[in-house]
CSV table of C-alpha atoms in Angstrom, one decimal:
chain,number,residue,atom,x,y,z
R,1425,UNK,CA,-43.6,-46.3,58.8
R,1426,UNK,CA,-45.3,-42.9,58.0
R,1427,UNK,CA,-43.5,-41.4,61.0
R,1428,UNK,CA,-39.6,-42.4,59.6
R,1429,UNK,CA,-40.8,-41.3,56.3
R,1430,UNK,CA,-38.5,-37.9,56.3
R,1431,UNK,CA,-35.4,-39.9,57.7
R,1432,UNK,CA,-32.7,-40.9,55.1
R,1433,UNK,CA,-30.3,-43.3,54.0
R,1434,UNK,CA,-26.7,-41.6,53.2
R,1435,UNK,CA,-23.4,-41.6,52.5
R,1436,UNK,CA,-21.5,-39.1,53.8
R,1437,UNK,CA,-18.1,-37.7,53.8
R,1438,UNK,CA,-16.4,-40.8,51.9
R,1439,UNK,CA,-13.1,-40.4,50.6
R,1440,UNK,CA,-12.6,-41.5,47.1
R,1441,UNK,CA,-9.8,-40.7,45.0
R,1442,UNK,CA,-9.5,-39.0,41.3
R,1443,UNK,CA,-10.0,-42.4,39.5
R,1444,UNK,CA,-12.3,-43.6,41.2
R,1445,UNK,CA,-10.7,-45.4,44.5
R,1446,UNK,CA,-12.5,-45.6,47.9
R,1447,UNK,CA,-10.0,-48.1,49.6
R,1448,UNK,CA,-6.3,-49.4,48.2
R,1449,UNK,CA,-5.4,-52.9,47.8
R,1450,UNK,CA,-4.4,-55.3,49.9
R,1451,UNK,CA,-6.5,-54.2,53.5
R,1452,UNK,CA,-4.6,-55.7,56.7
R,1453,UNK,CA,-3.9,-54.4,60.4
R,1454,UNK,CA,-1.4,-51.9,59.1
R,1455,UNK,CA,-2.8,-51.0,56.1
R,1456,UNK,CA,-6.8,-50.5,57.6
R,1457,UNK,CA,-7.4,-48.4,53.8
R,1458,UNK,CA,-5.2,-50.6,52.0
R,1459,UNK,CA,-1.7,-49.7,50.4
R,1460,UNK,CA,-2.3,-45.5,49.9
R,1461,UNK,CA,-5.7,-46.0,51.6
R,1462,UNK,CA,-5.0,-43.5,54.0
R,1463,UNK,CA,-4.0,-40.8,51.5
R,1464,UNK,CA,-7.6,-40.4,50.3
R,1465,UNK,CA,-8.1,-39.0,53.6
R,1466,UNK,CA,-5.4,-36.7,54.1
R,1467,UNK,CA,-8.0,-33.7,53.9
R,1468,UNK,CA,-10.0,-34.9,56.8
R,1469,UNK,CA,-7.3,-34.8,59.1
R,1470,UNK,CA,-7.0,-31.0,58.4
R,1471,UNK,CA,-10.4,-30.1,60.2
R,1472,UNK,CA,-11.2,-30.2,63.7
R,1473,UNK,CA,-13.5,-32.5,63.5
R,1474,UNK,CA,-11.3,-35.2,63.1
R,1475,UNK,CA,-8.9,-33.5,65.8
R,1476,UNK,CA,-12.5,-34.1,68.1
R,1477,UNK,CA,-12.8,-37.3,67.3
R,1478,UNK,CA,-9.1,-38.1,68.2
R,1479,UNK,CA,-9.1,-35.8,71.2
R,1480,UNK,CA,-11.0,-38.8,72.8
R,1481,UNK,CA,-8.5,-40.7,72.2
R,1482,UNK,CA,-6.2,-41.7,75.4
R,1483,UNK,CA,-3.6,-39.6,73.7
R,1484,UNK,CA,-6.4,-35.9,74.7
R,1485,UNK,CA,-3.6,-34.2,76.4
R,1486,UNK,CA,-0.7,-35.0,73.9
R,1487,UNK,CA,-2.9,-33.6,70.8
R,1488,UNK,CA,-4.7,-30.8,72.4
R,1489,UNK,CA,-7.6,-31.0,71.4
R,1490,UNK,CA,-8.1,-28.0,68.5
R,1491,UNK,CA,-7.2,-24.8,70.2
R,1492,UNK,CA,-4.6,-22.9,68.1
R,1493,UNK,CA,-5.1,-25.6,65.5
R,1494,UNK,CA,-5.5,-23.7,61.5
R,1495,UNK,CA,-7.7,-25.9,60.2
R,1496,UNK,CA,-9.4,-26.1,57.0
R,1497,UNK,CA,-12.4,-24.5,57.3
R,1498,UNK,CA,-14.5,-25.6,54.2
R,1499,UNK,CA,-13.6,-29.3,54.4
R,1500,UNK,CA,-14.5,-28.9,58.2
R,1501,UNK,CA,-17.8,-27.3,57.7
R,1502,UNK,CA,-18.7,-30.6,55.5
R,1503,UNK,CA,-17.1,-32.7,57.6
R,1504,UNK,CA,-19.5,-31.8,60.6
R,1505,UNK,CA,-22.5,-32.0,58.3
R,1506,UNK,CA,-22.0,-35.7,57.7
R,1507,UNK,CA,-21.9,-36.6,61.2
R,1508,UNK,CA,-25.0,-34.3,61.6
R,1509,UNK,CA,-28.4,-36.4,62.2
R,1510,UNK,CA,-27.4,-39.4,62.2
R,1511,UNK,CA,-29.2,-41.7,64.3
R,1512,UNK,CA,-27.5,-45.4,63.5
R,1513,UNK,CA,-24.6,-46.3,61.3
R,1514,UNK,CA,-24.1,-49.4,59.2
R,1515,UNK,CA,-20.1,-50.7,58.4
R,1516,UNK,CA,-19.2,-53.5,56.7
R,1517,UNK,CA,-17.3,-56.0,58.5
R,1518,UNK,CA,-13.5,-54.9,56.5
R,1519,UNK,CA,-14.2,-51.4,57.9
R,1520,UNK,CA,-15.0,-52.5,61.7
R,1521,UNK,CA,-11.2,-54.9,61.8
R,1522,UNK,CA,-8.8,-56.6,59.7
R,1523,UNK,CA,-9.5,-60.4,61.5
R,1524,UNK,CA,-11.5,-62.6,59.2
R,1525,UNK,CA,-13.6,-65.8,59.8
R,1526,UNK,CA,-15.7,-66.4,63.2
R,1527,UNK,CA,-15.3,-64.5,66.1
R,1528,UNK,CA,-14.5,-67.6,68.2
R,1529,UNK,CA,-11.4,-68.1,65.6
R,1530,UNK,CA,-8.6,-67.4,67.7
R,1531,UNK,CA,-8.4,-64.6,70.6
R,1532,UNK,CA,-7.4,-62.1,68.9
R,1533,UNK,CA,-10.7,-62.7,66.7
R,1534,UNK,CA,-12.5,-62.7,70.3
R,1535,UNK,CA,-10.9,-59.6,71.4
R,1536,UNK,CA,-10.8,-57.3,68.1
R,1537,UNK,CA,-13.4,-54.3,69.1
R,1538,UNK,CA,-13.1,-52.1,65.9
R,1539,UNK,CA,-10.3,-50.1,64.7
R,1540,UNK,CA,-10.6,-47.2,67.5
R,1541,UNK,CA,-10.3,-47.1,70.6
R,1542,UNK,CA,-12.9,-47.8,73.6
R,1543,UNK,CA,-14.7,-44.8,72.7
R,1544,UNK,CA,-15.6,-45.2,69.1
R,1545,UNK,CA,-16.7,-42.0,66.5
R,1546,UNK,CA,-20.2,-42.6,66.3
R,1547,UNK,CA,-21.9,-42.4,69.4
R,1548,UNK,CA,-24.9,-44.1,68.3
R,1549,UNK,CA,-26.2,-48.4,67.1
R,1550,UNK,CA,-23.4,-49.7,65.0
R,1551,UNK,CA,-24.6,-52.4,62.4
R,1552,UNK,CA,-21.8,-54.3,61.5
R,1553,UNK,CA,-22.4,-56.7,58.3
R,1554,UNK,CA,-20.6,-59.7,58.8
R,1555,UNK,CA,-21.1,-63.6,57.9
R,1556,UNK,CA,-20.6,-64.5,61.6
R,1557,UNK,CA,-22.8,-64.4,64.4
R,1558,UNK,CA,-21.4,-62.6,67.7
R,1559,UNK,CA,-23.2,-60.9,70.9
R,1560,UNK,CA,-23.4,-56.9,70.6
R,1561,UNK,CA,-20.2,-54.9,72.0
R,1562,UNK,CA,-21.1,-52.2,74.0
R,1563,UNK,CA,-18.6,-49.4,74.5
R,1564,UNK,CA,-18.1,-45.9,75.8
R,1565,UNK,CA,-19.8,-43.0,74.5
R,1566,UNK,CA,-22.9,-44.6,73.3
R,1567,UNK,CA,-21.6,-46.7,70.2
R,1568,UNK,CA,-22.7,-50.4,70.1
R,1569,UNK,CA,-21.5,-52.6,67.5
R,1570,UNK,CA,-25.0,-55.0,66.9
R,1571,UNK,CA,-23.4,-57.8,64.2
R,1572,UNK,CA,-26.3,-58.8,61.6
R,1573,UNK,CA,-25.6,-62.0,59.9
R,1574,UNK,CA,-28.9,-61.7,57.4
R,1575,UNK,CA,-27.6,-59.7,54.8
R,1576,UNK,CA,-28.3,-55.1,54.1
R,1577,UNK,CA,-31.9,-55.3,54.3
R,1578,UNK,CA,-32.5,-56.8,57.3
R,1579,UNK,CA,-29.0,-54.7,58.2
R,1580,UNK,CA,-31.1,-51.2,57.2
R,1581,UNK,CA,-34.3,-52.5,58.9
R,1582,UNK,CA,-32.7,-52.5,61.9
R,1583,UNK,CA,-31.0,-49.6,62.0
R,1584,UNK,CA,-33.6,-47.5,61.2
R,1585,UNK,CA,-35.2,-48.5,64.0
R,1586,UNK,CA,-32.8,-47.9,66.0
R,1587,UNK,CA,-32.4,-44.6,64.2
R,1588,UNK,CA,-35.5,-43.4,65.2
R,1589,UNK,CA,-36.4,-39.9,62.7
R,1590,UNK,CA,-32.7,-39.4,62.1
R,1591,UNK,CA,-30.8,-40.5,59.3
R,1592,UNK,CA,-29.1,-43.8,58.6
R,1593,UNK,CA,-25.4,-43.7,57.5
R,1594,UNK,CA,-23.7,-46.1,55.4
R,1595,UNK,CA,-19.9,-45.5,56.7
R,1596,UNK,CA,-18.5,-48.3,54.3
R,1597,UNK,CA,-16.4,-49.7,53.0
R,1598,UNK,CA,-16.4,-49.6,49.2
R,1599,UNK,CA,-18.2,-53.4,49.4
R,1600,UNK,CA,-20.9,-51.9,51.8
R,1601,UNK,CA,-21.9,-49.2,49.5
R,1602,UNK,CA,-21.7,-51.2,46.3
R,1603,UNK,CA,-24.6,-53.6,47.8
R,1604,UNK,CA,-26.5,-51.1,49.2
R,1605,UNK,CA,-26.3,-49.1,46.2
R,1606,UNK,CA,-27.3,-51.8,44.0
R,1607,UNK,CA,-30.1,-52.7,46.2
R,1608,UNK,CA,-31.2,-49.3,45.3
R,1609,UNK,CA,-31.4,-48.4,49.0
R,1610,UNK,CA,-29.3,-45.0,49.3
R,1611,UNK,CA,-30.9,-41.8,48.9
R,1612,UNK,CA,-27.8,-39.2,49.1
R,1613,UNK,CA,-24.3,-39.4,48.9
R,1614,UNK,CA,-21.3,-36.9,49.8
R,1615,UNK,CA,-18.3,-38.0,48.4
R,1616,UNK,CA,-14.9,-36.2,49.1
R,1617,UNK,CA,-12.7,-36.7,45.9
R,1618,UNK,CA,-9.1,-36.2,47.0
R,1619,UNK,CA,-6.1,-34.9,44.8
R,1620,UNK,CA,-4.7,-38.6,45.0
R,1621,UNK,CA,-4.8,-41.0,42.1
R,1622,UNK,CA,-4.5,-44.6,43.9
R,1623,UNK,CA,-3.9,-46.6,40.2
R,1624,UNK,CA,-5.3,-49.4,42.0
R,1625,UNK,CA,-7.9,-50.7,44.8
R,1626,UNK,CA,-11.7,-50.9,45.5
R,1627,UNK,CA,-13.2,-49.0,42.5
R,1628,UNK,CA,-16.9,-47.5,44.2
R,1629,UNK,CA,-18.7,-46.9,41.1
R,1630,UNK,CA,-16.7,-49.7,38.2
R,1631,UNK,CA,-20.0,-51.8,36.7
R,1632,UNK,CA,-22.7,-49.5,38.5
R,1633,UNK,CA,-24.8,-46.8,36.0
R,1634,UNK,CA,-25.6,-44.0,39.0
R,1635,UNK,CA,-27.5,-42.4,36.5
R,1636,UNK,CA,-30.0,-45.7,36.0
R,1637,UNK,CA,-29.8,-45.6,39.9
R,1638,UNK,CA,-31.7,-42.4,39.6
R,1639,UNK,CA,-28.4,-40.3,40.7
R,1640,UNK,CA,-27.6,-36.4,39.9
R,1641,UNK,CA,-25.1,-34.5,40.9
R,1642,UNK,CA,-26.7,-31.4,42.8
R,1643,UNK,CA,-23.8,-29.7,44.4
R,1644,UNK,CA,-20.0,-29.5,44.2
R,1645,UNK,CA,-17.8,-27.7,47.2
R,1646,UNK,CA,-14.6,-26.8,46.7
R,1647,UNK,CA,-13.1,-27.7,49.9
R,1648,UNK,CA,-9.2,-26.8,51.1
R,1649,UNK,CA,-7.9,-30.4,50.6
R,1650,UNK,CA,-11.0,-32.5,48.6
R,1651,UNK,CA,-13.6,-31.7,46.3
R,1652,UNK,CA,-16.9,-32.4,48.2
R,1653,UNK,CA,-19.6,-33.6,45.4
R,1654,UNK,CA,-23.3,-34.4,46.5
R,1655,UNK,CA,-24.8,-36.7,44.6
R,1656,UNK,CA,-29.1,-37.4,45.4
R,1657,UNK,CA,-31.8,-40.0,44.1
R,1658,UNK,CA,-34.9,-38.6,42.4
O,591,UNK,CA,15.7,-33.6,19.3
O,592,UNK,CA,17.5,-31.3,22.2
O,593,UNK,CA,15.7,-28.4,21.1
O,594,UNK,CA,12.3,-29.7,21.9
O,595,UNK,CA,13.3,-31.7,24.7
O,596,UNK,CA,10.8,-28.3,26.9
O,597,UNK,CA,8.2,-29.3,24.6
O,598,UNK,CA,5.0,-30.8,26.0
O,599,UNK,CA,2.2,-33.8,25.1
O,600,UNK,CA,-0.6,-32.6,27.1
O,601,UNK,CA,-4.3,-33.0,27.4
O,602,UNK,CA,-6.1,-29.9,28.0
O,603,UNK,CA,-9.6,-29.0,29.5
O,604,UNK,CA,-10.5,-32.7,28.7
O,605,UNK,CA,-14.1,-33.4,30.3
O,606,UNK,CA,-15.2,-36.1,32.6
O,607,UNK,CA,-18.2,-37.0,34.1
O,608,UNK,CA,-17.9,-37.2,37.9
O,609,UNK,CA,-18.3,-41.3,37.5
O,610,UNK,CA,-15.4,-40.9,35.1
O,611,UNK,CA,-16.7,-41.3,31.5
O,612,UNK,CA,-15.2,-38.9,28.8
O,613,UNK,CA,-18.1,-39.6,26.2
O,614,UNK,CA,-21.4,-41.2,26.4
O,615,UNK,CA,-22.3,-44.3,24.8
O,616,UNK,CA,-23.7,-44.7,20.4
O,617,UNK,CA,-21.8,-42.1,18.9
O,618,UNK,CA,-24.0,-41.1,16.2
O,619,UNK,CA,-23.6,-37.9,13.6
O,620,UNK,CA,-26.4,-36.4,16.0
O,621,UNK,CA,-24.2,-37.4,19.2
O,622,UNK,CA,-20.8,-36.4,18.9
O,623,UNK,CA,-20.1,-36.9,21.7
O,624,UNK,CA,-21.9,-40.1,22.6
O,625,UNK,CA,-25.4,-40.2,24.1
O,626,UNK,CA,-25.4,-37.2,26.8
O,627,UNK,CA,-21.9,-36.7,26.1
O,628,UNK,CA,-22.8,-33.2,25.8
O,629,UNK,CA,-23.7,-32.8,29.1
O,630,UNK,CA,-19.9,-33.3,30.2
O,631,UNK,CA,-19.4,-30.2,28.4
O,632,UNK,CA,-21.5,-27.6,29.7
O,633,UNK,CA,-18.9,-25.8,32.3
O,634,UNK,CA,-17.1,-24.8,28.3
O,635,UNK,CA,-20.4,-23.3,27.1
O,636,UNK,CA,-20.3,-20.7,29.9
O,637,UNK,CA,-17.2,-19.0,28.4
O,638,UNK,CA,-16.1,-17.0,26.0
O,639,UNK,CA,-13.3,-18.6,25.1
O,640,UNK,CA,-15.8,-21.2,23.5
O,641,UNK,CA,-18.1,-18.1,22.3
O,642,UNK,CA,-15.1,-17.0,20.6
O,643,UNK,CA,-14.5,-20.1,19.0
O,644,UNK,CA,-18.4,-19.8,18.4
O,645,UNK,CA,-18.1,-16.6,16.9
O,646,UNK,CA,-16.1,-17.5,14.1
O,647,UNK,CA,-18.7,-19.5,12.9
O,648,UNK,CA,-21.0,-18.2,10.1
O,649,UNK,CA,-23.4,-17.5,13.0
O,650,UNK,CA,-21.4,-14.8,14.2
O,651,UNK,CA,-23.9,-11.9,14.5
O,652,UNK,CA,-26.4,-14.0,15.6
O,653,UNK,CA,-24.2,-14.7,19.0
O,654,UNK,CA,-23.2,-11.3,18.7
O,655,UNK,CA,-19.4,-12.7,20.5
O,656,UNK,CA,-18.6,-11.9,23.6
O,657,UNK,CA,-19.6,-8.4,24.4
O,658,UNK,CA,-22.3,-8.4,27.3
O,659,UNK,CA,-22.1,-12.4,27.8
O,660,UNK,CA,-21.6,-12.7,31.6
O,661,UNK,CA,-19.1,-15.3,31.0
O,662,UNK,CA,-17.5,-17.4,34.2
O,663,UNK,CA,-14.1,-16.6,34.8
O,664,UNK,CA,-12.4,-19.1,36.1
O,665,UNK,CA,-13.5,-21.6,33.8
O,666,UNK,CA,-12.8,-19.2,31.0
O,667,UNK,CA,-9.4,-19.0,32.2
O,668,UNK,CA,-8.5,-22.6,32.7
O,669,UNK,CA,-10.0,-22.9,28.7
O,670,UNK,CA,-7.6,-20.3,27.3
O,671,UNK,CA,-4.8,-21.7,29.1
O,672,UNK,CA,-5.1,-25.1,27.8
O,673,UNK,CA,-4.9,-23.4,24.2
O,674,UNK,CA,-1.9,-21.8,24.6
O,675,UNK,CA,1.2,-22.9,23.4
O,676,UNK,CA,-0.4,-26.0,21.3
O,677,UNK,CA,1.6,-26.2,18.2
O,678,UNK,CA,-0.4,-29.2,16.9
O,679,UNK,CA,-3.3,-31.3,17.6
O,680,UNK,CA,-3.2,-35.2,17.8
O,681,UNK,CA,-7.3,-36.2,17.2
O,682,UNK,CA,-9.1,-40.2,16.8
O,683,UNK,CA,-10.6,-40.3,13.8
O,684,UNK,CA,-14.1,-40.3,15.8
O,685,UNK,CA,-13.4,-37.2,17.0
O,686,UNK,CA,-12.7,-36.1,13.4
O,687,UNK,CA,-16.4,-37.5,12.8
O,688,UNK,CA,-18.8,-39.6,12.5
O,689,UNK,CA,-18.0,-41.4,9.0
O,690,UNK,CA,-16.5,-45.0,9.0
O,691,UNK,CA,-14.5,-47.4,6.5
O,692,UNK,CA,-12.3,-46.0,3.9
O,693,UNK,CA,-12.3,-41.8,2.9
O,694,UNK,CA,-13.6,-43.0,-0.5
O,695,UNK,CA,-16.4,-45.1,0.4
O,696,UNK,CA,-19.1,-42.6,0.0
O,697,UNK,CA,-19.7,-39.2,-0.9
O,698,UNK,CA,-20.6,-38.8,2.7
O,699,UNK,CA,-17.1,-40.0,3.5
O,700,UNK,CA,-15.2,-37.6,1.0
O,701,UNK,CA,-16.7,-35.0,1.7
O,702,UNK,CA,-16.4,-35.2,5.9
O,703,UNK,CA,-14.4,-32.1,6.5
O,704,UNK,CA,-14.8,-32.5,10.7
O,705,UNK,CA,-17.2,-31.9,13.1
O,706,UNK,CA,-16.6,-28.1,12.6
O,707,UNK,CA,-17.0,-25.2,10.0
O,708,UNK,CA,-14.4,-24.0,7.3
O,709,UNK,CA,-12.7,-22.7,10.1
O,710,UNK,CA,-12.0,-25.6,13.1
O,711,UNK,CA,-11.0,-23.9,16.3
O,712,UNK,CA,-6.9,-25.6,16.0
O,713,UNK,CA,-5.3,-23.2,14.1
O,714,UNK,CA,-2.3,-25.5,13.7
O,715,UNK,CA,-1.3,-29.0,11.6
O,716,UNK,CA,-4.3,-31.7,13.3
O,717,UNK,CA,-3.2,-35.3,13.0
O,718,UNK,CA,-6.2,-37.7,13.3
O,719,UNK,CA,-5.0,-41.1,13.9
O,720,UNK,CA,-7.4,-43.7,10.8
O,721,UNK,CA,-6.9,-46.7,9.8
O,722,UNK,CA,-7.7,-45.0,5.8
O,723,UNK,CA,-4.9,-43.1,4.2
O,724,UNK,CA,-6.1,-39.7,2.9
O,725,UNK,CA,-4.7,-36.4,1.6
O,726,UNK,CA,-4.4,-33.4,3.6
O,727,UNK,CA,-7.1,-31.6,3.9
O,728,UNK,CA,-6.2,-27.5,4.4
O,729,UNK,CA,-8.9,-25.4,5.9
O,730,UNK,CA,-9.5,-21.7,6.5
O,731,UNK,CA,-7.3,-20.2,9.9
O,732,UNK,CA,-4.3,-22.2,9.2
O,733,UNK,CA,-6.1,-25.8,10.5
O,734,UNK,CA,-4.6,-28.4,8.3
O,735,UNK,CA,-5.9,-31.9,8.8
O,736,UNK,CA,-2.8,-34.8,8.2
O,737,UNK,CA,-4.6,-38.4,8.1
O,738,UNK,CA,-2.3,-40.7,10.1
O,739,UNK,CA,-2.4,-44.2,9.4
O,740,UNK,CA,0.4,-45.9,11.3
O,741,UNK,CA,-0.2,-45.3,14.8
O,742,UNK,CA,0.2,-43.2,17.4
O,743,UNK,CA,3.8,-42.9,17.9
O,744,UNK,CA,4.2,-41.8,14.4
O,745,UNK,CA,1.7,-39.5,14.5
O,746,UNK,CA,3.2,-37.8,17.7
O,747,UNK,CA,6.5,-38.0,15.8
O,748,UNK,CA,4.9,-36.2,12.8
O,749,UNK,CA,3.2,-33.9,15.4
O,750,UNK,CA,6.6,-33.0,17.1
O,751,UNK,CA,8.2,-31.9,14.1
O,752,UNK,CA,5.4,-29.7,13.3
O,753,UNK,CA,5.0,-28.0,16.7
O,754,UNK,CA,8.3,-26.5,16.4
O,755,UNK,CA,9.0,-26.0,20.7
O,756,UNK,CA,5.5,-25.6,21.1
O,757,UNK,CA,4.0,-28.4,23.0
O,758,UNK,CA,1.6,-31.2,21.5
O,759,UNK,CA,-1.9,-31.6,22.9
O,760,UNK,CA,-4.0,-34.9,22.4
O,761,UNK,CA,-7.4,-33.6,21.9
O,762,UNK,CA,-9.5,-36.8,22.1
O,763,UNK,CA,-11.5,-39.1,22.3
O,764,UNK,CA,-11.2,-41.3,25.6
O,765,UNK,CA,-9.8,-44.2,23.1
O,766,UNK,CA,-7.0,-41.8,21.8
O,767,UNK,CA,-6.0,-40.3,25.4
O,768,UNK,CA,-6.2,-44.2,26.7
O,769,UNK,CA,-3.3,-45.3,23.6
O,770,UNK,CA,-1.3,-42.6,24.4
O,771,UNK,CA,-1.6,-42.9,28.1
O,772,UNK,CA,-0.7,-46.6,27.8
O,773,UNK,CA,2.5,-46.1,25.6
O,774,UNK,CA,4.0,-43.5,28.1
O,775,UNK,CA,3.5,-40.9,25.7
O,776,UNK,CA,2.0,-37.8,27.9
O,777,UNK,CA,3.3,-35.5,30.1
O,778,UNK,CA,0.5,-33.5,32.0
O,779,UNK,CA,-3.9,-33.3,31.6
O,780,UNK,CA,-6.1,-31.1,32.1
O,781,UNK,CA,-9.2,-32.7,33.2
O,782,UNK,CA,-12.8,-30.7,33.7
O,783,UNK,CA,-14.9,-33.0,36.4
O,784,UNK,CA,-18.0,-31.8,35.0
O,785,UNK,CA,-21.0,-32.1,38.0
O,786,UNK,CA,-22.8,-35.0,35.8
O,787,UNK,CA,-23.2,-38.7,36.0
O,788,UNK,CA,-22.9,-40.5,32.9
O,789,UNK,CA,-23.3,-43.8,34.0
O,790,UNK,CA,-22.3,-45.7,30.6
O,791,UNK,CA,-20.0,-44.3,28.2
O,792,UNK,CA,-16.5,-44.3,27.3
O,793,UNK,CA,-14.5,-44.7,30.7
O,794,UNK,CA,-11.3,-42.1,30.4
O,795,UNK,CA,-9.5,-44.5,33.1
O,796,UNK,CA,-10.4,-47.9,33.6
O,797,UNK,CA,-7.7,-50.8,33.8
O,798,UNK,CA,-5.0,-48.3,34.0
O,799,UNK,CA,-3.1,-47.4,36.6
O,800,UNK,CA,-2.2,-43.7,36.4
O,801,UNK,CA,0.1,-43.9,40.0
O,802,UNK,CA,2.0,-46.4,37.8
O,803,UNK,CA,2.3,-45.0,34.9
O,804,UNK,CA,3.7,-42.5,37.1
O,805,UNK,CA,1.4,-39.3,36.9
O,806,UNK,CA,0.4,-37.3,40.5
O,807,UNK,CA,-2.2,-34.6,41.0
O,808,UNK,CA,-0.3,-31.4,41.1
O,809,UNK,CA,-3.3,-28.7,40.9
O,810,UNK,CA,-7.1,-28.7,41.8
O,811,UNK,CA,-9.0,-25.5,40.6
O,812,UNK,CA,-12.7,-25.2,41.3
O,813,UNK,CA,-14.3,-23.3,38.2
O,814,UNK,CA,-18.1,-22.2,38.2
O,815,UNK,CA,-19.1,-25.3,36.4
O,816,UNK,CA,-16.5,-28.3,36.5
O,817,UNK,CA,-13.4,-29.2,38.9
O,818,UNK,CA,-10.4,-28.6,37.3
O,819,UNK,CA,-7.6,-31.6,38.2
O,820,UNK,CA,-4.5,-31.0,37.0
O,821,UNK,CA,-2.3,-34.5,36.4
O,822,UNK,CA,1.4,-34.6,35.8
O,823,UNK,CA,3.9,-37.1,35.7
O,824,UNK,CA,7.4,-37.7,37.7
């Protein structure tokens, strides 16, 4: 375990909105963030990094990819950071699809393979949280979605293995980070607070004392379209 | 009333800890501000519109004002602008201070003359909302305080008629801001995201919904040491 010792469990680059919100209410297949989710995101789509990640999309020649494209440089640069060292990635089952119950439910259960497309953003082990048992999903670009069944520490055992030195990042959604902050298990987190006030939704931090957690705030970014605030145990 | 109708009730430079707590838990005469409330207000200590305020305290040539004080500007800025144009103050009687029960109670009590010296930083009629009646109280710089004890809609009432068309501003605490909030009473705030996790305290938001009650983030400003968000509604 001495070897893994320097690798680290973090949150990066989540969207959450002035008072408080990281998701709306009411998550279904067209509402993935819930009612006004998507609006906490509204800077991301500004950088090139997201105009990557959806230049792999099917659509690559319709978009363009980023040439000629004035995007926000600050809220880019952070952007890239997050995705930076990161050798596995855990979700929770409401961010990998909208279908609920086993996976054997119905066929379009069978067939959901995450809210992207065949080529997924993260190019690495996917640990998806979920009550249900289901064979990994492999797909292009090095993402595999491995479903664990037994709960965030057995979730964050494996994926630091599969992580090897790098980092482990807890993607989301608001659930996801709630356990795994309770559990005490997250070293750093980057949080983008957007100029949105959602009124309603999943609150990240309602009931949870960060500062018990061992939390400080160590930096604060100004970005084009969020404020990017780092927050670090210890 | 259609002479004040371009009159405002505003909060201004209100501070909030990034987990969204505008005071910290046990208010005490030796925490004003709740514990590590204080905290939330360090961006304010860095200017000299506070040194000012500072300087008119009988301390004055020990701070020696503002000359040479390498104050930061933005935040200094954002500070005088949410002083200008106030032509009264709506106050909680905790932020008044620390004493409870009736004005007569103790000597303690009658003699409470505020948190602040002879001279309090309002310059302008102060309406603290308590549940005890008591006579005006008029200090040095034109501050008089007006004891208010029959709610907040006739203390903004009392407070419009004194401001002439200036606008009102709600100075605090969180449980003021939250009555008004919840009767539709304000018009715009002024928060300061200070970089600071609180963790318990006096949450500025929870249970309400600000998209509802109809207010939008019209303004971010990043100062040297808080976020500035400013919140307005229709």
């Amino acid at each position: 375990m001495h070897l893994t010792t320097m690798s680290k469990v973090k949150v990066g680059a989540f969207s959450i909105s002035l008072d408080g919100f990281g998701a709306g209410p009411r998550q279904d297949i067209n509402n993935p963030l819930g009612v006004r989710g998507l609006e906490l995101h509204n800077w991301f789509f500004e950088t090139a990094v997201f105009k990557k990640i959806h230049g792999q999309a099917a659509d690559m020649e319709k978009t363009g990819g980023t040439e000629g494209f004035d995007f926000h440089k600050n809220d880019n640069d952070i952007a890239a950071q997050a995705f930076e060292n990161v050798g596995a990635w855990i979700l929770g089952r409401n961010m990998f699809g909208p279908v609920r119950g086993s996976w054997d439910a119905s066929p379009e259960n069978a067939e959901w393979k995450g809210w992207w497309d065949d080529n997924p953003p993260y190019h690495t082990p996917v640990f998806v949280l979920t009550h249900h048992a289901r064979a990994p999903l492999a797909m292009e670009g090095g993402t595999t979605f491995y479903f664990v069944t037994d709960g965030v520490h057995s979730a964050l055992q494996k994926a630091k293995a599969a992580s090897g030195n790098k980092d482990v990042r807890i993607g989301g959604g608001v659930s996801t980070i709630r356990q795994f902050l309770a559990a005490g298990l997250i070293d750093e987190m980057h949080l983008a607070m957007s100029p949105v006030l959602l009124g309603e939704g999943e609150h990240l931090f309602h009931g949870m004392n960060l500062h018990d957690l061992g939390f400080t705030s160590v930096r604060t970014v100004a970005g084009e379209g969020a404020t990017h605030v780092f927050l670090k145990k210890g």
